[in-house]
PDB file of C-alpha atoms in Angstrom:
ATOM      1  CA  UNK A   1     -41.579  56.519  14.757  1.00  0.00           C
ATOM      2  CA  UNK A   2     -39.928  56.210  18.135  1.00  0.00           C
ATOM      3  CA  UNK A   3     -42.006  53.237  19.170  1.00  0.00           C
ATOM      4  CA  UNK A   4     -41.292  51.540  15.843  1.00  0.00           C
ATOM      5  CA  UNK A   5     -37.559  52.021  16.309  1.00  0.00           C
ATOM      6  CA  UNK A   6     -37.674  50.712  19.848  1.00  0.00           C
ATOM      7  CA  UNK A   7     -39.662  47.706  18.660  1.00  0.00           C
ATOM      8  CA  UNK A   8     -37.081  46.838  15.987  1.00  0.00           C
ATOM      9  CA  UNK A   9     -34.281  47.112  18.560  1.00  0.00           C
ATOM     10  CA  UNK A  10     -36.177  44.889  20.948  1.00  0.00           C
ATOM     11  CA  UNK A  11     -36.695  42.272  18.226  1.00  0.00           C
ATOM     12  CA  UNK A  12     -33.017  42.478  17.266  1.00  0.00           C
ATOM     13  CA  UNK A  13     -31.898  42.024  20.864  1.00  0.00           C
ATOM     14  CA  UNK A  14     -34.323  39.158  21.335  1.00  0.00           C
ATOM     15  CA  UNK A  15     -33.043  37.390  18.210  1.00  0.00           C
ATOM     16  CA  UNK A  16     -29.442  37.947  19.217  1.00  0.00           C
ATOM     17  CA  UNK A  17     -30.153  36.657  22.702  1.00  0.00           C
ATOM     18  CA  UNK A  18     -31.893  33.588  21.303  1.00  0.00           C
ATOM     19  CA  UNK A  19     -28.969  32.843  19.004  1.00  0.00           C
ATOM     20  CA  UNK A  20     -26.516  33.116  21.883  1.00  0.00           C
ATOM     21  CA  UNK A  21     -28.395  30.409  23.750  1.00  0.00           C
ATOM     22  CA  UNK A  22     -29.008  28.106  20.782  1.00  0.00           C
ATOM     23  CA  UNK A  23     -27.494  24.648  21.378  1.00  0.00           C
ATOM     24  CA  UNK A  24     -24.369  23.918  19.340  1.00  0.00           C
ATOM     25  CA  UNK A  25     -24.856  21.217  16.706  1.00  0.00           C
ATOM     26  CA  UNK A  26     -21.777  19.100  16.020  1.00  0.00           C
ATOM     27  CA  UNK A  27     -21.251  18.408  12.323  1.00  0.00           C
ATOM     28  CA  UNK A  28     -19.657  15.104  11.471  1.00  0.00           C
ATOM     29  CA  UNK A  29     -17.680  14.901   8.249  1.00  0.00           C
ATOM     30  CA  UNK A  30     -18.407  12.116   5.803  1.00  0.00           C
ATOM     31  CA  UNK A  31     -15.756   9.382   5.914  1.00  0.00           C
ATOM     32  CA  UNK A  32     -15.602   6.198   3.884  1.00  0.00           C
ATOM     33  CA  UNK A  33     -14.503   2.841   5.277  1.00  0.00           C
ATOM     34  CA  UNK A  34     -10.789   2.431   5.922  1.00  0.00           C
ATOM     35  CA  UNK A  35     -10.551  -1.059   4.422  1.00  0.00           C
ATOM     36  CA  UNK A  36     -11.490  -1.778   0.820  1.00  0.00           C
ATOM     37  CA  UNK A  37     -12.222  -5.500   1.046  1.00  0.00           C
ATOM     38  CA  UNK A  38     -10.964  -8.866   2.235  1.00  0.00           C
ATOM     39  CA  UNK A  39      -8.194 -11.009   0.766  1.00  0.00           C
ATOM     40  CA  UNK A  40      -8.155 -14.722   1.558  1.00  0.00           C
ATOM     41  CA  UNK A  41      -4.986 -16.560   2.579  1.00  0.00           C
ATOM     42  CA  UNK A  42      -5.174 -18.500  -0.693  1.00  0.00           C
ATOM     43  CA  UNK A  43      -5.308 -15.367  -2.830  1.00  0.00           C
ATOM     44  CA  UNK A  44      -2.568 -13.756  -0.732  1.00  0.00           C
ATOM     45  CA  UNK A  45      -0.314 -16.734  -1.423  1.00  0.00           C
ATOM     46  CA  UNK A  46      -1.036 -16.542  -5.152  1.00  0.00           C
ATOM     47  CA  UNK A  47      -0.237 -12.823  -5.257  1.00  0.00           C
ATOM     48  CA  UNK A  48       3.028 -13.497  -3.435  1.00  0.00           C
ATOM     49  CA  UNK A  49       4.031 -16.027  -6.090  1.00  0.00           C
ATOM     50  CA  UNK A  50       4.133 -13.267  -8.719  1.00  0.00           C
ATOM     51  CA  UNK A  51       6.756 -10.618  -9.373  1.00  0.00           C
ATOM     52  CA  UNK A  52       6.106  -6.999  -8.486  1.00  0.00           C
ATOM     53  CA  UNK A  53       6.552  -6.138 -12.178  1.00  0.00           C
ATOM     54  CA  UNK A  54       3.658  -8.374 -13.197  1.00  0.00           C
ATOM     55  CA  UNK A  55       1.436  -6.907 -10.491  1.00  0.00           C
ATOM     56  CA  UNK A  56       2.259  -3.318 -11.493  1.00  0.00           C
ATOM     57  CA  UNK A  57       1.519  -4.177 -15.125  1.00  0.00           C
ATOM     58  CA  UNK A  58      -1.782  -5.785 -14.125  1.00  0.00           C
ATOM     59  CA  UNK A  59      -2.905  -2.652 -12.301  1.00  0.00           C
ATOM     60  CA  UNK A  60      -1.653  -0.425 -15.103  1.00  0.00           C
ATOM     61  CA  UNK A  61      -3.698  -2.095 -17.842  1.00  0.00           C
ATOM     62  CA  UNK A  62      -6.757  -1.764 -15.581  1.00  0.00           C
ATOM     63  CA  UNK A  63      -6.180   1.996 -15.490  1.00  0.00           C
ATOM     64  CA  UNK A  64      -5.260   2.218 -11.804  1.00  0.00           C
ATOM     65  CA  UNK A  65      -2.792   4.904 -10.626  1.00  0.00           C
ATOM     66  CA  UNK A  66       0.792   4.173  -9.658  1.00  0.00           C
ATOM     67  CA  UNK A  67       0.892   1.310  -7.165  1.00  0.00           C
ATOM     68  CA  UNK A  68       4.642   1.074  -6.540  1.00  0.00           C
ATOM     69  CA  UNK A  69       6.015   2.774  -3.435  1.00  0.00           C
ATOM     70  CA  UNK A  70       8.936   4.523  -5.099  1.00  0.00           C
ATOM     71  CA  UNK A  71      12.225   4.649  -3.205  1.00  0.00           C
ATOM     72  CA  UNK A  72      11.416   1.876  -0.741  1.00  0.00           C
ATOM     73  CA  UNK A  73      14.001  -0.894  -1.078  1.00  0.00           C
ATOM     74  CA  UNK A  74      14.779  -4.204   0.578  1.00  0.00           C
ATOM     75  CA  UNK A  75      17.119  -3.959   3.552  1.00  0.00           C
ATOM     76  CA  UNK A  76      18.755  -7.248   2.482  1.00  0.00           C
ATOM     77  CA  UNK A  77      18.944  -8.999  -0.941  1.00  0.00           C
ATOM     78  CA  UNK A  78      17.104 -12.021   0.474  1.00  0.00           C
ATOM     79  CA  UNK A  79      14.063 -10.053   1.545  1.00  0.00           C
ATOM     80  CA  UNK A  80      10.704 -10.702  -0.114  1.00  0.00           C
ATOM     81  CA  UNK A  81       7.353 -10.078   1.519  1.00  0.00           C
ATOM     82  CA  UNK A  82       3.629 -10.580   1.025  1.00  0.00           C
ATOM     83  CA  UNK A  83       0.852  -9.797   3.472  1.00  0.00           C
ATOM     84  CA  UNK A  84      -2.232  -7.776   4.263  1.00  0.00           C
ATOM     85  CA  UNK A  85      -1.485  -4.187   5.215  1.00  0.00           C
ATOM     86  CA  UNK A  86      -1.685  -3.050   8.823  1.00  0.00           C
ATOM     87  CA  UNK A  87      -1.111   0.703   8.637  1.00  0.00           C
ATOM     88  CA  UNK A  88       0.437   3.180  11.052  1.00  0.00           C
ATOM     89  CA  UNK A  89       0.377   6.949  10.496  1.00  0.00           C
ATOM     90  CA  UNK A  90       3.088   9.193  11.909  1.00  0.00           C
ATOM     91  CA  UNK A  91       2.595  12.953  12.331  1.00  0.00           C
ATOM     92  CA  UNK A  92       5.158  15.730  12.905  1.00  0.00           C
ATOM     93  CA  UNK A  93       6.268  16.074  16.523  1.00  0.00           C
ATOM     94  CA  UNK A  94       4.369  18.654  18.600  1.00  0.00           C
ATOM     95  CA  UNK A  95       4.192  18.971  22.401  1.00  0.00           C
ATOM     96  CA  UNK A  96       0.436  18.492  22.634  1.00  0.00           C
ATOM     97  CA  UNK A  97       0.580  15.471  20.298  1.00  0.00           C
ATOM     98  CA  UNK A  98       3.149  13.852  22.592  1.00  0.00           C
ATOM     99  CA  UNK A  99       0.918  14.600  25.613  1.00  0.00           C
ATOM    100  CA  UNK A 100      -2.363  13.417  24.074  1.00  0.00           C
ATOM    101  CA  UNK A 101      -1.086  10.280  22.372  1.00  0.00           C
ATOM    102  CA  UNK A 102      -1.768   7.112  24.388  1.00  0.00           C
ATOM    103  CA  UNK A 103       1.414   6.368  26.298  1.00  0.00           C
ATOM    104  CA  UNK A 104       3.563   3.293  26.787  1.00  0.00           C
ATOM    105  CA  UNK A 105       2.145  -0.010  25.631  1.00  0.00           C
ATOM    106  CA  UNK A 106      -1.101   1.703  24.562  1.00  0.00           C
ATOM    107  CA  UNK A 107       0.672   3.733  21.875  1.00  0.00           C
ATOM    108  CA  UNK A 108      -0.780   3.407  18.346  1.00  0.00           C
ATOM    109  CA  UNK A 109       2.451   1.810  17.119  1.00  0.00           C
ATOM    110  CA  UNK A 110       2.181  -1.036  19.627  1.00  0.00           C
ATOM    111  CA  UNK A 111      -1.499  -1.441  18.783  1.00  0.00           C
ATOM    112  CA  UNK A 112      -0.374  -1.924  15.173  1.00  0.00           C
ATOM    113  CA  UNK A 113       2.364  -4.376  16.209  1.00  0.00           C
ATOM    114  CA  UNK A 114      -0.161  -6.630  17.938  1.00  0.00           C
ATOM    115  CA  UNK A 115      -2.345  -6.781  14.826  1.00  0.00           C
ATOM    116  CA  UNK A 116       0.542  -8.237  12.819  1.00  0.00           C
ATOM    117  CA  UNK A 117       1.454 -11.865  12.220  1.00  0.00           C
ATOM    118  CA  UNK A 118       2.863 -14.041   9.416  1.00  0.00           C
ATOM    119  CA  UNK A 119       0.195 -12.904   6.932  1.00  0.00           C
ATOM    120  CA  UNK A 120       0.450  -9.179   7.697  1.00  0.00           C
ATOM    121  CA  UNK A 121       2.842  -6.468   6.580  1.00  0.00           C
ATOM    122  CA  UNK A 122       3.211  -3.409   8.808  1.00  0.00           C
ATOM    123  CA  UNK A 123       3.094  -0.273   6.639  1.00  0.00           C
ATOM    124  CA  UNK A 124       4.498   2.757   8.465  1.00  0.00           C
ATOM    125  CA  UNK A 125       3.753   6.143   6.875  1.00  0.00           C
ATOM    126  CA  UNK A 126       6.664   8.346   7.900  1.00  0.00           C
ATOM    127  CA  UNK A 127       6.851  12.131   8.008  1.00  0.00           C
ATOM    128  CA  UNK A 128      10.279  12.298   6.385  1.00  0.00           C
ATOM    129  CA  UNK A 129      12.464   9.969   4.351  1.00  0.00           C
ATOM    130  CA  UNK A 130      15.362  10.187   6.791  1.00  0.00           C
ATOM    131  CA  UNK A 131      13.352   9.947  10.005  1.00  0.00           C
ATOM    132  CA  UNK A 132      13.512   6.656  11.914  1.00  0.00           C
ATOM    133  CA  UNK A 133      10.281   4.701  12.366  1.00  0.00           C
ATOM    134  CA  UNK A 134      12.018   2.349  14.811  1.00  0.00           C
ATOM    135  CA  UNK A 135      14.980   0.163  15.648  1.00  0.00           C
ATOM    136  CA  UNK A 136      16.078  -3.021  17.370  1.00  0.00           C
ATOM    137  CA  UNK A 137      14.209  -2.697  20.694  1.00  0.00           C
ATOM    138  CA  UNK A 138      10.832  -1.795  19.217  1.00  0.00           C
ATOM    139  CA  UNK A 139      11.136  -4.219  16.327  1.00  0.00           C
ATOM    140  CA  UNK A 140      12.083  -7.108  18.594  1.00  0.00           C
ATOM    141  CA  UNK A 141       8.324  -7.408  19.102  1.00  0.00           C
ATOM    142  CA  UNK A 142       7.826  -7.766  15.351  1.00  0.00           C
ATOM    143  CA  UNK A 143      10.297 -10.643  15.351  1.00  0.00           C
ATOM    144  CA  UNK A 144       8.336 -12.252  18.178  1.00  0.00           C
ATOM    145  CA  UNK A 145       5.097 -11.785  16.223  1.00  0.00           C
ATOM    146  CA  UNK A 146       6.729 -13.493  13.203  1.00  0.00           C
ATOM    147  CA  UNK A 147       5.559 -10.603  11.063  1.00  0.00           C
ATOM    148  CA  UNK A 148       5.256 -11.035   7.295  1.00  0.00           C
ATOM    149  CA  UNK A 149       7.183  -7.834   6.656  1.00  0.00           C
ATOM    150  CA  UNK A 150       7.700  -4.146   7.377  1.00  0.00           C
ATOM    151  CA  UNK A 151       7.420  -1.384   4.776  1.00  0.00           C
ATOM    152  CA  UNK A 152       8.074   2.330   5.292  1.00  0.00           C
ATOM    153  CA  UNK A 153       8.806   5.424   3.245  1.00  0.00           C
ATOM    154  CA  UNK A 154      11.008   6.542   6.137  1.00  0.00           C
ATOM    155  CA  UNK A 155      14.189   5.038   7.536  1.00  0.00           C
ATOM    156  CA  UNK A 156      15.084   2.368  10.086  1.00  0.00           C
ATOM    157  CA  UNK A 157      18.035   2.126  12.442  1.00  0.00           C
ATOM    158  CA  UNK A 158      20.021  -0.691  14.067  1.00  0.00           C
ATOM    159  CA  UNK A 159      20.189  -2.197  10.598  1.00  0.00           C
ATOM    160  CA  UNK A 160      22.386  -5.211  11.334  1.00  0.00           C
ATOM    161  CA  UNK A 161      20.177  -6.291  14.210  1.00  0.00           C
ATOM    162  CA  UNK A 162      16.983  -5.914  12.147  1.00  0.00           C
ATOM    163  CA  UNK A 163      18.499  -8.055   9.396  1.00  0.00           C
ATOM    164  CA  UNK A 164      19.357 -10.655  12.049  1.00  0.00           C
ATOM    165  CA  UNK A 165      15.733 -10.634  13.219  1.00  0.00           C
ATOM    166  CA  UNK A 166      14.899 -12.307   9.925  1.00  0.00           C
ATOM    167  CA  UNK A 167      11.677 -10.603   8.888  1.00  0.00           C
ATOM    168  CA  UNK A 168      11.589  -8.791   5.513  1.00  0.00           C
ATOM    169  CA  UNK A 169      12.117  -5.045   5.828  1.00  0.00           C
ATOM    170  CA  UNK A 170      11.727  -2.418   3.103  1.00  0.00           C
ATOM    171  CA  UNK A 171      12.620   1.211   3.813  1.00  0.00           C
ATOM    172  CA  UNK A 172      13.717   4.376   2.061  1.00  0.00           C
ATOM    173  CA  UNK A 173      17.051   4.267   3.859  1.00  0.00           C
ATOM    174  CA  UNK A 174      18.793   3.643   7.169  1.00  0.00           C
ATOM    175  CA  UNK A 175      19.723   6.190   9.815  1.00  0.00           C
ATOM    176  CA  UNK A 176      21.452   6.503  13.187  1.00  0.00           C
ATOM    177  CA  UNK A 177      19.231   9.222  14.643  1.00  0.00           C
ATOM    178  CA  UNK A 178      16.066   8.698  16.661  1.00  0.00           C
ATOM    179  CA  UNK A 179      12.591   9.404  15.301  1.00  0.00           C
ATOM    180  CA  UNK A 180      10.634  10.797  18.319  1.00  0.00           C
ATOM    181  CA  UNK A 181      12.324  14.185  18.028  1.00  0.00           C
ATOM    182  CA  UNK A 182      10.814  14.604  14.576  1.00  0.00           C
ATOM    183  CA  UNK A 183       7.536  12.645  14.560  1.00  0.00           C
ATOM    184  CA  UNK A 184       5.076  10.676  16.660  1.00  0.00           C
ATOM    185  CA  UNK A 185       2.928   7.595  15.854  1.00  0.00           C
ATOM    186  CA  UNK A 186      -0.670   8.793  15.802  1.00  0.00           C
ATOM    187  CA  UNK A 187      -3.169   6.377  14.270  1.00  0.00           C
ATOM    188  CA  UNK A 188      -3.430   2.661  13.517  1.00  0.00           C
ATOM    189  CA  UNK A 189      -5.257   1.114  10.565  1.00  0.00           C
ATOM    190  CA  UNK A 190      -6.424   4.181   8.683  1.00  0.00           C
ATOM    191  CA  UNK A 191      -5.912   5.063   5.015  1.00  0.00           C
ATOM    192  CA  UNK A 192      -2.326   6.320   4.648  1.00  0.00           C
ATOM    193  CA  UNK A 193      -0.097   7.904   2.027  1.00  0.00           C
ATOM    194  CA  UNK A 194       3.200   6.040   1.709  1.00  0.00           C
ATOM    195  CA  UNK A 195       5.639   7.461  -0.802  1.00  0.00           C
ATOM    196  CA  UNK A 196       2.772   8.985  -2.774  1.00  0.00           C
ATOM    197  CA  UNK A 197       0.789   5.736  -2.901  1.00  0.00           C
ATOM    198  CA  UNK A 198      -2.473   5.191  -1.036  1.00  0.00           C
ATOM    199  CA  UNK A 199      -2.562   2.139   1.254  1.00  0.00           C
ATOM    200  CA  UNK A 200      -5.753   0.911   2.892  1.00  0.00           C
ATOM    201  CA  UNK A 201      -5.773  -1.607   5.743  1.00  0.00           C
ATOM    202  CA  UNK A 202      -6.139  -5.086   4.255  1.00  0.00           C
ATOM    203  CA  UNK A 203      -4.582  -4.239   0.875  1.00  0.00           C
ATOM    204  CA  UNK A 204      -2.038  -6.800  -0.335  1.00  0.00           C
ATOM    205  CA  UNK A 205       1.567  -5.642   0.029  1.00  0.00           C
ATOM    206  CA  UNK A 206       4.106  -7.475  -2.133  1.00  0.00           C
ATOM    207  CA  UNK A 207       7.805  -6.652  -2.027  1.00  0.00           C
ATOM    208  CA  UNK A 208      10.869  -8.020  -3.800  1.00  0.00           C
ATOM    209  CA  UNK A 209      14.209  -6.725  -5.082  1.00  0.00           C
ATOM    210  CA  UNK A 210      12.469  -4.406  -7.557  1.00  0.00           C
ATOM    211  CA  UNK A 211      10.389  -2.640  -4.918  1.00  0.00           C
ATOM    212  CA  UNK A 212       7.058  -2.743  -3.108  1.00  0.00           C
ATOM    213  CA  UNK A 213       3.636  -2.843  -4.772  1.00  0.00           C
ATOM    214  CA  UNK A 214       0.234  -2.177  -3.212  1.00  0.00           C
ATOM    215  CA  UNK A 215      -2.585  -4.336  -4.615  1.00  0.00           C
ATOM    216  CA  UNK A 216      -5.977  -2.885  -3.613  1.00  0.00           C
ATOM    217  CA  UNK A 217      -8.105  -5.516  -1.876  1.00  0.00           C
ATOM    218  CA  UNK A 218     -11.142  -4.552  -3.953  1.00  0.00           C
ATOM    219  CA  UNK A 219      -9.508  -5.684  -7.223  1.00  0.00           C
ATOM    220  CA  UNK A 220      -6.933  -8.187  -5.963  1.00  0.00           C
ATOM    221  CA  UNK A 221      -8.539 -11.213  -7.652  1.00  0.00           C
ATOM    222  CA  UNK A 222      -8.654  -9.490 -11.046  1.00  0.00           C
ATOM    223  CA  UNK A 223      -5.103  -8.171 -10.702  1.00  0.00           C
ATOM    224  CA  UNK A 224      -3.890 -11.695 -10.022  1.00  0.00           C
ATOM    225  CA  UNK A 225      -5.706 -13.021 -13.103  1.00  0.00           C
ATOM    226  CA  UNK A 226      -4.093 -10.434 -15.380  1.00  0.00           C
ATOM    227  CA  UNK A 227      -0.622 -10.598 -13.809  1.00  0.00           C
ATOM    228  CA  UNK A 228      -0.545 -14.409 -13.758  1.00  0.00           C
ATOM    229  CA  UNK A 229      -1.542 -14.484 -17.438  1.00  0.00           C
ATOM    230  CA  UNK A 230       1.219 -12.027 -18.277  1.00  0.00           C
ATOM    231  CA  UNK A 231       3.866 -14.064 -16.477  1.00  0.00           C
ATOM    232  CA  UNK A 232       2.813 -17.212 -18.336  1.00  0.00           C
ATOM    233  CA  UNK A 233       3.172 -15.416 -21.661  1.00  0.00           C
ATOM    234  CA  UNK A 234       6.522 -13.901 -20.751  1.00  0.00           C
ATOM    235  CA  UNK A 235       7.875 -17.353 -19.865  1.00  0.00           C
ATOM    236  CA  UNK A 236       6.736 -18.665 -23.258  1.00  0.00           C
ATOM    237  CA  UNK A 237       8.427 -15.743 -25.016  1.00  0.00           C
ATOM    238  CA  UNK A 238      11.711 -16.301 -23.146  1.00  0.00           C
ATOM    239  CA  UNK A 239      11.583 -20.001 -23.908  1.00  0.00           C
ATOM    240  CA  UNK A 240      11.039 -19.293 -27.620  1.00  0.00           C
ATOM    241  CA  UNK A 241      13.831 -16.706 -27.787  1.00  0.00           C
ATOM    242  CA  UNK A 242      16.175 -19.125 -26.028  1.00  0.00           C
ATOM    243  CA  UNK A 243      15.448 -21.832 -28.604  1.00  0.00           C
ATOM    244  CA  UNK A 244      15.453 -19.426 -31.553  1.00  0.00           C
ATOM    245  CA  UNK A 245      17.646 -16.430 -30.681  1.00  0.00           C
ATOM    246  CA  UNK A 246      16.599 -13.147 -32.219  1.00  0.00           C
ATOM    247  CA  UNK A 247      15.295  -9.643 -31.448  1.00  0.00           C
ATOM    248  CA  UNK A 248      12.523  -9.743 -28.792  1.00  0.00           C
ATOM    249  CA  UNK A 249      10.502  -7.211 -30.801  1.00  0.00           C
ATOM    250  CA  UNK A 250       8.779  -9.992 -32.709  1.00  0.00           C
ATOM    251  CA  UNK A 251       6.821 -10.882 -29.572  1.00  0.00           C
ATOM    252  CA  UNK A 252       7.538  -8.237 -26.987  1.00  0.00           C
ATOM    253  CA  UNK A 253       6.373  -5.874 -25.556  1.00  0.00           C
ATOM    254  CA  UNK A 254       2.691  -6.769 -25.563  1.00  0.00           C
ATOM    255  CA  UNK A 255      -0.413  -5.235 -24.019  1.00  0.00           C
ATOM    256  CA  UNK A 256      -2.699  -7.423 -21.929  1.00  0.00           C
ATOM    257  CA  UNK A 257      -6.134  -7.560 -23.522  1.00  0.00           C
ATOM    258  CA  UNK A 258      -4.737  -6.391 -26.870  1.00  0.00           C
ATOM    259  CA  UNK A 259      -2.891  -9.431 -28.306  1.00  0.00           C
ATOM    260  CA  UNK A 260      -4.127 -10.186 -31.831  1.00  0.00           C
ATOM    261  CA  UNK A 261      -4.705 -13.872 -32.611  1.00  0.00           C
ATOM    262  CA  UNK A 262      -3.048 -13.552 -36.037  1.00  0.00           C
ATOM    263  CA  UNK A 263       0.082 -11.788 -34.706  1.00  0.00           C
ATOM    264  CA  UNK A 264       3.384 -13.672 -34.280  1.00  0.00           C
ATOM    265  CA  UNK A 265       2.779 -13.706 -30.520  1.00  0.00           C
ATOM    266  CA  UNK A 266      -0.819 -14.831 -30.936  1.00  0.00           C
ATOM    267  CA  UNK A 267       0.276 -17.734 -33.131  1.00  0.00           C
ATOM    268  CA  UNK A 268       3.076 -18.679 -30.714  1.00  0.00           C
ATOM    269  CA  UNK A 269       0.606 -18.734 -27.820  1.00  0.00           C
ATOM    270  CA  UNK A 270      -1.876 -20.829 -29.827  1.00  0.00           C
ATOM    271  CA  UNK A 271       0.854 -23.423 -30.352  1.00  0.00           C
ATOM    272  CA  UNK A 272       1.098 -23.639 -26.559  1.00  0.00           C
ATOM    273  CA  UNK A 273      -2.658 -23.970 -26.077  1.00  0.00           C
ATOM    274  CA  UNK A 274      -3.294 -20.370 -24.993  1.00  0.00           C
ATOM    275  CA  UNK A 275      -6.211 -18.800 -26.877  1.00  0.00           C
ATOM    276  CA  UNK A 276      -8.952 -16.193 -26.310  1.00  0.00           C
ATOM    277  CA  UNK A 277     -11.128 -19.033 -25.015  1.00  0.00           C
ATOM    278  CA  UNK A 278      -8.916 -19.598 -21.958  1.00  0.00           C
ATOM    279  CA  UNK A 279      -6.989 -16.326 -21.572  1.00  0.00           C
ATOM    280  CA  UNK A 280      -7.978 -12.701 -20.970  1.00  0.00           C
ATOM    281  CA  UNK A 281      -4.825 -11.411 -22.668  1.00  0.00           C
ATOM    282  CA  UNK A 282      -6.237 -11.280 -26.204  1.00  0.00           C
ATOM    283  CA  UNK A 283      -8.086  -8.587 -28.074  1.00  0.00           C
ATOM    284  CA  UNK A 284     -11.750  -8.964 -27.215  1.00  0.00           C
ATOM    285  CA  UNK A 285     -11.150 -11.275 -24.231  1.00  0.00           C
ATOM    286  CA  UNK A 286     -10.258  -8.656 -21.615  1.00  0.00           C
ATOM    287  CA  UNK A 287     -12.610  -8.981 -18.633  1.00  0.00           C
ATOM    288  CA  UNK A 288     -11.747  -5.864 -16.688  1.00  0.00           C
TER     289      UNK A 288
END
């Protein structure tokens, strides 16, 4: 009995000792690609020719979640932007974050700046709505880069100077206080959450006086097809109601992919040469 007990203890100690010297195996977590696809300059230009309303409607009929960054507004009435997203993630300020973050010109925010040009929009995911993501000195570089636009769910400062820089800027608000006391730039070109909307690097960002919309790169071509078709139809409806004033309800609202050919709107569109054979807006012609 004694020898058996001693044997079990010896085995237990041996196993424990072996475990203590087992090499540690690092487990890597599964992560998908940051970018969702590529958008050509031609397609980017076509998306920028449409209103944000049409783009939101196009994504909505496809069943995609909210794509408008709520609360982000143009800094000046003249501002309109279109470009591929370059993203920058801020995190709450913490001493070790400030120490470990690459310093000076190697900071993630300046890495993001240098990736931007006329066909890019810098999307800065802030920690708080009232925290500043930057001001005149930092954003002078964006002016030099001739950036396509800046979008943030935070605030900016030195407002008059930024407006004078001339690039489109969309933010939640403006502020006088500095941002570094509250948050630090941490990562460039990763998937970010901006105002509750997911933005992936390379997504199309379109902004106008109604707000900012994120068009996922993976479905950008289809979104354009639907949104462009909707805008054509809306122009025809406005033209008809201008010539023959009356309640819009005869033709509007309408659902893309659901217009009946024998409805008043369907007949109006047929008179303009728009039919299920050349449009995806009709019942049975939806291609999404």
